[in-house]
Short mmCIF file of C-alpha atoms in Angstrom, two decimals:
data_model
loop_
_atom_site.label_atom_id
_atom_site.label_comp_id
_atom_site.label_asym_id
_atom_site.label_seq_id
_atom_site.Cartn_x
_atom_site.Cartn_y
_atom_site.Cartn_z
CA LEU J 277 12.27 -26.61 6.10
CA LYS J 278 11.38 -29.59 5.47
CA GLN J 279 10.88 -28.65 1.73
CA ARG J 280 14.07 -26.96 1.82
CA ARG J 281 16.77 -30.66 3.13
CA GLY J 282 15.30 -31.54 -0.71
CA ARG J 283 17.36 -29.00 -2.29
CA ALA J 284 20.96 -29.99 -0.29
CA GLY J 285 20.61 -33.62 -1.72
CA ARG J 286 18.99 -32.80 -5.54
CA VAL J 287 22.34 -33.86 -7.64
CA GLN J 288 24.88 -34.88 -4.48
CA PRO J 289 25.06 -35.91 -1.29
CA GLY J 290 24.59 -32.76 0.76
CA VAL J 291 24.04 -30.97 3.80
CA CYS J 292 21.11 -29.59 5.54
CA PHE J 293 21.27 -26.91 7.32
CA ARG J 294 18.66 -25.11 9.25
CA VAL J 295 20.16 -22.02 11.53
CA LEU J 296 17.23 -21.75 14.73
CA PRO J 297 17.00 -23.85 17.93
CA GLN J 298 15.50 -27.14 18.22
CA LYS J 299 12.67 -25.53 20.86
CA TYR J 300 12.03 -23.41 18.02
CA MET J 301 11.52 -25.88 15.29
CA GLU J 302 9.53 -27.61 17.18
CA ARG J 303 6.70 -25.50 17.96
CA LEU J 304 6.45 -25.10 13.43
CA GLU J 305 3.27 -26.29 12.85
CA ALA J 306 3.58 -29.92 10.08
CA VAL J 307 2.11 -27.98 7.73
CA THR J 308 0.86 -23.97 6.54
CA PRO J 309 -1.93 -23.55 6.79
CA PRO J 310 -3.59 -21.95 3.53
CA GLU J 311 -3.53 -18.52 3.43
CA MET J 312 -7.10 -17.04 2.95
CA GLN J 313 -6.80 -18.90 7.10
CA ARG J 314 -4.26 -16.62 7.36
CA VAL J 315 -4.02 -13.19 5.89
CA PRO J 316 -6.63 -10.46 6.04
CA LEU J 317 -9.37 -10.14 4.05
CA GLU J 318 -10.29 -7.43 2.52
CA ASN J 319 -8.52 -7.75 -0.59
CA VAL J 320 -10.43 -10.72 -1.50
CA TYR J 321 -13.46 -9.42 -0.20
CA LEU J 322 -13.72 -6.08 -1.93
CA GLN J 323 -12.79 -8.26 -5.05
CA VAL J 324 -15.90 -10.90 -4.46
CA CYS J 325 -17.85 -7.79 -3.95
CA ALA J 326 -16.50 -5.94 -7.39
CA SER J 327 -17.08 -10.01 -9.45
CA GLY J 328 -21.43 -8.94 -9.01
CA ILE J 329 -21.94 -11.69 -6.09
CA ALA J 330 -24.45 -10.96 -3.92
CA ASP J 331 -23.99 -13.55 -1.03
CA ARG J 332 -20.18 -12.38 -0.46
CA PRO J 333 -20.09 -14.97 2.59
CA GLY J 334 -21.65 -17.65 1.59
CA PHE J 335 -19.38 -17.45 -1.21
CA LEU J 336 -16.58 -17.28 1.00
CA ALA J 337 -17.81 -20.32 2.96
CA LYS J 338 -17.33 -22.57 -0.56
CA THR J 339 -13.44 -21.70 -1.27
CA PRO J 340 -11.75 -25.43 -0.83
CA ASP J 341 -9.92 -23.75 2.42
CA PRO J 342 -12.95 -20.90 3.75
CA PRO J 343 -11.71 -18.94 6.30
CA ASP J 344 -12.89 -18.03 9.17
CA SER J 345 -16.98 -16.32 9.39
CA GLY J 346 -14.55 -14.43 11.91
CA ALA J 347 -12.59 -13.52 9.46
CA VAL J 348 -15.22 -12.90 6.78
CA GLN J 349 -17.11 -10.54 9.23
CA PHE J 350 -14.15 -8.21 10.51
CA ALA J 351 -13.10 -7.74 6.48
CA GLU J 352 -16.37 -6.60 5.80
CA MET J 353 -17.09 -3.68 9.23
CA ALA J 354 -13.61 -2.86 8.13
CA LEU J 355 -14.03 -1.96 4.84
CA GLN J 356 -17.71 -0.42 5.74
CA ASP J 357 -15.53 1.99 8.45
CA LEU J 358 -13.16 3.41 4.85
CA GLY J 359 -16.18 3.94 2.88
CA ALA J 360 -15.56 0.77 1.06
CA LEU J 361 -18.76 -0.77 0.99
CA ASP J 362 -22.82 0.51 0.20
CA GLU J 363 -25.43 -2.38 -0.29
CA ARG J 364 -27.92 -0.06 -2.38
CA GLU J 365 -24.54 -0.50 -4.90
CA HIS J 366 -25.43 -3.60 -7.37
CA ASP J 367 -22.41 -4.33 -6.62
CA GLY J 368 -22.12 -3.53 -2.79
CA LEU J 369 -18.95 -1.06 -3.63
CA THR J 370 -18.85 2.48 -3.48
CA PRO J 371 -16.86 5.18 -5.54
CA LEU J 372 -14.07 4.53 -3.53
CA GLY J 373 -14.13 0.78 -2.92
CA ARG J 374 -14.30 0.72 -6.72
CA HIS J 375 -11.42 2.31 -6.83
CA LEU J 376 -9.83 0.06 -3.84
CA ALA J 377 -10.62 -3.27 -5.34
CA ALA J 378 -8.29 -1.80 -8.72
CA LEU J 379 -5.18 -1.03 -7.09
CA PRO J 380 -2.73 -3.41 -5.52
CA CYS J 381 -2.54 -3.23 -2.30
CA HIS J 382 -4.36 -2.81 1.12
CA PRO J 383 -7.68 -1.47 1.06
CA ARG J 384 -6.07 1.48 3.40
CA LEU J 385 -2.77 2.01 1.51
CA GLY J 386 -5.31 1.98 -1.11
CA LYS J 387 -7.59 5.16 0.78
CA ILE J 388 -4.58 6.95 1.14
CA LEU J 389 -3.38 5.71 -2.66
CA VAL J 390 -6.94 7.86 -3.78
CA LEU J 391 -7.10 10.72 -0.91
CA GLY J 392 -3.27 11.74 -1.90
CA CYS J 393 -5.27 12.06 -5.38
CA LEU J 394 -7.55 14.28 -3.87
CA LEU J 395 -5.20 16.47 -2.37
CA GLY J 396 -2.74 17.80 -4.86
CA VAL J 397 0.31 14.87 -3.40
CA PRO J 398 0.08 12.12 -5.44
CA GLY J 399 4.52 11.50 -4.92
CA PRO J 400 4.56 11.59 -1.71
CA CYS J 401 1.81 9.61 -0.92
CA MET J 402 2.60 6.89 -3.70
CA SER J 403 6.42 6.81 -1.55
CA ILE J 404 4.54 6.45 2.19
CA CYS J 405 2.82 3.92 0.59
CA GLY J 406 5.92 2.29 -1.05
CA ALA J 407 7.86 2.04 1.97
CA MET J 408 4.91 1.04 3.90
CA SER J 409 4.34 -2.68 1.99
CA VAL J 410 7.50 -4.05 2.29
CA ARG J 411 9.11 -4.99 5.53
CA SER J 412 10.87 -1.82 6.74
CA PRO J 413 14.41 -0.53 5.41
CA LEU J 414 15.85 1.41 8.61
CA LEU J 415 18.73 -1.12 9.67
CA THR J 416 19.68 -2.00 14.29
CA THR J 417 23.18 -2.54 15.33
CA GLN J 418 24.74 -3.55 18.07
CA ASP J 419 27.46 -0.70 17.95
CA GLN J 420 26.30 2.03 19.13
CA ASN J 421 27.87 4.37 17.65
CA LYS J 422 26.07 3.67 14.66
CA ARG J 423 23.56 3.54 16.14
CA GLN J 424 24.25 6.96 17.24
CA ALA J 425 25.14 8.28 14.02
CA TRP J 426 22.64 7.30 12.04
CA GLN J 427 20.49 8.16 14.81
CA ALA J 428 21.46 11.40 14.54
CA ALA J 429 21.67 11.50 10.70
CA ARG J 430 17.60 10.64 11.03
CA MET J 431 17.03 13.08 13.24
CA GLU J 432 18.42 15.89 11.29
CA LEU J 433 16.65 14.82 8.08
CA VAL J 434 13.37 15.46 10.40
CA GLU J 435 14.39 18.96 11.12
CA SER J 436 15.38 20.18 7.50
CA ILE J 437 11.75 19.25 6.33
CA GLY J 438 10.27 21.09 9.41
CA CYS J 439 8.02 18.17 10.23
CA ARG J 440 7.36 15.25 12.89
CA SER J 441 5.87 12.65 10.62
CA ASP J 442 7.51 9.04 10.59
CA HIS J 443 5.31 8.69 7.10
CA CYS J 444 6.64 12.43 5.34
CA VAL J 445 9.81 10.79 6.08
CA TRP J 446 9.58 8.15 4.50
CA ALA J 447 8.40 10.22 1.28
CA TYR J 448 11.82 12.48 2.00
CA ILE J 449 13.71 9.67 2.32
CA MET J 450 12.22 8.40 -0.96
CA GLN J 451 12.14 11.93 -3.17
CA GLU J 452 15.68 11.97 -2.08
CA TRP J 453 17.05 8.42 -3.14
CA LYS J 454 15.51 9.17 -6.76
CA PHE J 455 16.05 12.79 -7.00
CA GLY J 456 18.85 13.23 -4.81
CA ASP J 457 23.15 14.45 -5.47
CA ILE J 458 24.56 12.26 -2.40
CA LYS J 459 24.39 8.18 -4.18
CA GLN J 460 21.84 5.81 -3.21
CA ARG J 461 24.08 3.52 -1.65
CA ASP J 462 26.11 6.59 0.71
CA LEU J 463 22.93 7.57 1.51
CA CYS J 464 22.35 3.97 3.22
CA ARG J 465 25.40 3.70 4.53
CA GLN J 466 24.06 7.81 5.90
CA LEU J 467 21.05 7.16 7.45
CA GLY J 468 21.32 3.30 7.93
CA MET J 469 19.13 1.83 5.59
CA SER J 470 19.35 -1.48 3.02
CA PHE J 471 19.85 -1.19 0.24
CA GLU J 472 17.34 -4.01 -1.31
CA ARG J 473 14.12 -2.80 1.25
CA MET J 474 14.86 0.00 -0.07
CA CYS J 475 14.57 -0.49 -4.28
CA SER J 476 12.16 -3.29 -3.32
CA SER J 477 10.14 0.28 -2.13
CA MET J 478 10.88 2.19 -4.33
CA PHE J 479 9.25 -0.95 -7.52
CA GLU J 480 6.58 -0.56 -5.07
CA ARG J 481 5.93 2.96 -5.58
CA LYS J 482 6.62 2.62 -9.65
CA HIS J 483 3.95 -0.83 -9.35
CA LEU J 484 1.37 1.75 -7.54
CA CYS J 485 2.23 4.69 -10.17
CA GLU J 486 0.80 2.40 -13.05
CA ALA J 487 -1.98 1.02 -10.97
CA LEU J 488 -3.42 4.99 -10.50
CA VAL J 489 -2.98 5.51 -14.34
CA MET J 490 -5.01 2.15 -15.14
CA VAL J 491 -7.89 3.81 -12.93
CA GLY J 492 -7.74 7.59 -14.33
CA LEU J 493 -6.35 8.94 -10.93
CA LEU J 494 -3.25 10.17 -12.48
CA PRO J 495 -1.77 11.57 -16.07
CA ASN J 496 0.44 8.84 -18.00
CA ARG J 497 2.83 11.05 -18.57
CA PHE J 498 2.89 11.50 -14.47
CA LEU J 499 6.70 9.15 -13.51
CA TRP J 500 7.81 10.67 -16.41
CA ASN J 501 6.76 15.09 -15.26
CA GLU J 502 8.02 14.79 -11.33
CA TRP J 503 11.34 15.23 -13.04
CA PHE J 504 10.39 18.75 -12.96
CA ASP J 505 8.66 18.76 -9.77
CA GLN J 506 11.11 17.01 -8.21
CA ASP J 507 12.75 20.91 -6.44
CA LYS J 508 9.36 21.84 -4.89
CA MET J 509 8.10 21.01 -1.51
CA PRO J 510 5.73 19.01 -0.74
CA ASP J 511 2.50 20.61 1.23
CA TRP J 512 3.25 18.02 4.33
CA ALA J 513 -0.62 18.88 5.66
CA LEU J 514 -1.73 17.68 2.67
CA VAL J 515 0.28 14.77 3.63
CA ARG J 516 -0.31 13.54 6.57
CA ALA J 517 -3.77 15.06 5.89
CA ALA J 518 -4.05 11.80 3.03
CA VAL J 519 -2.50 9.79 5.80
CA VAL J 520 -5.08 9.98 8.45
CA GLY J 521 -6.78 9.96 5.87
CA GLY J 522 -6.90 6.05 4.79
CA LEU J 523 -6.15 4.63 8.13
CA TYR J 524 -8.63 6.62 9.90
CA PRO J 525 -9.90 4.96 12.96
CA ASN J 526 -6.85 3.44 13.62
CA THR J 527 -5.07 6.23 14.88
CA MET J 528 -4.88 8.40 17.83
CA ARG J 529 -4.31 11.60 19.21
CA VAL J 530 -1.49 11.99 21.95
CA GLU J 531 -1.85 15.15 24.06
CA ARG J 532 1.75 16.02 25.77
CA SER J 533 0.73 17.89 29.29
#
């Protein structure tokens, strides 16, 4: 916030407004911690492995702003749960781990993508991971009538695809966004979504597709071929299997009595 204060008077006298309560301002840290110390380290750990470094914790401890040792251990355990690590290999990675290291997303999302390609449902899985890579496009409002209309439209969408999975609904929404008859801004107004965040989700989807093509999991003309398959409804059971396989063991089963 103090950094932005300088923008107000750079070329002429100005005023800086901070739209937050003073008590919140006083709680903020004077200096933002380095990224290495405040973000999950799974991606960083994979890159260290892919570089052929044997002592990964030791290497990370020598960085200019070393992360906490507990964060490094947590990243290693998370990657082991994903099946990405194999100490018997020269780089400490399994074949899956090498694929995950080449993808520009969190390893859990990367595993969803890999499983989606293997199960023949790469398009929906890319849409799901694209939506999960950005802030949720769903909007909220204090207008009760508008909120009820959005909720009714969303439930109608759930019923139309015959699947109550949030992830599958996102895949269907992004398919409608790309290929549907309704205009994109009209779709956002109907379902209560942010147009800008939906655009960001689609950008991430394209980025992920390009990465999957580069690692050889998708053909070069996949995006072009999608236009010819736009009317096909995915097998949602396979899509859910890919999502569960990628997020496991961070899953839960709900039994209604």
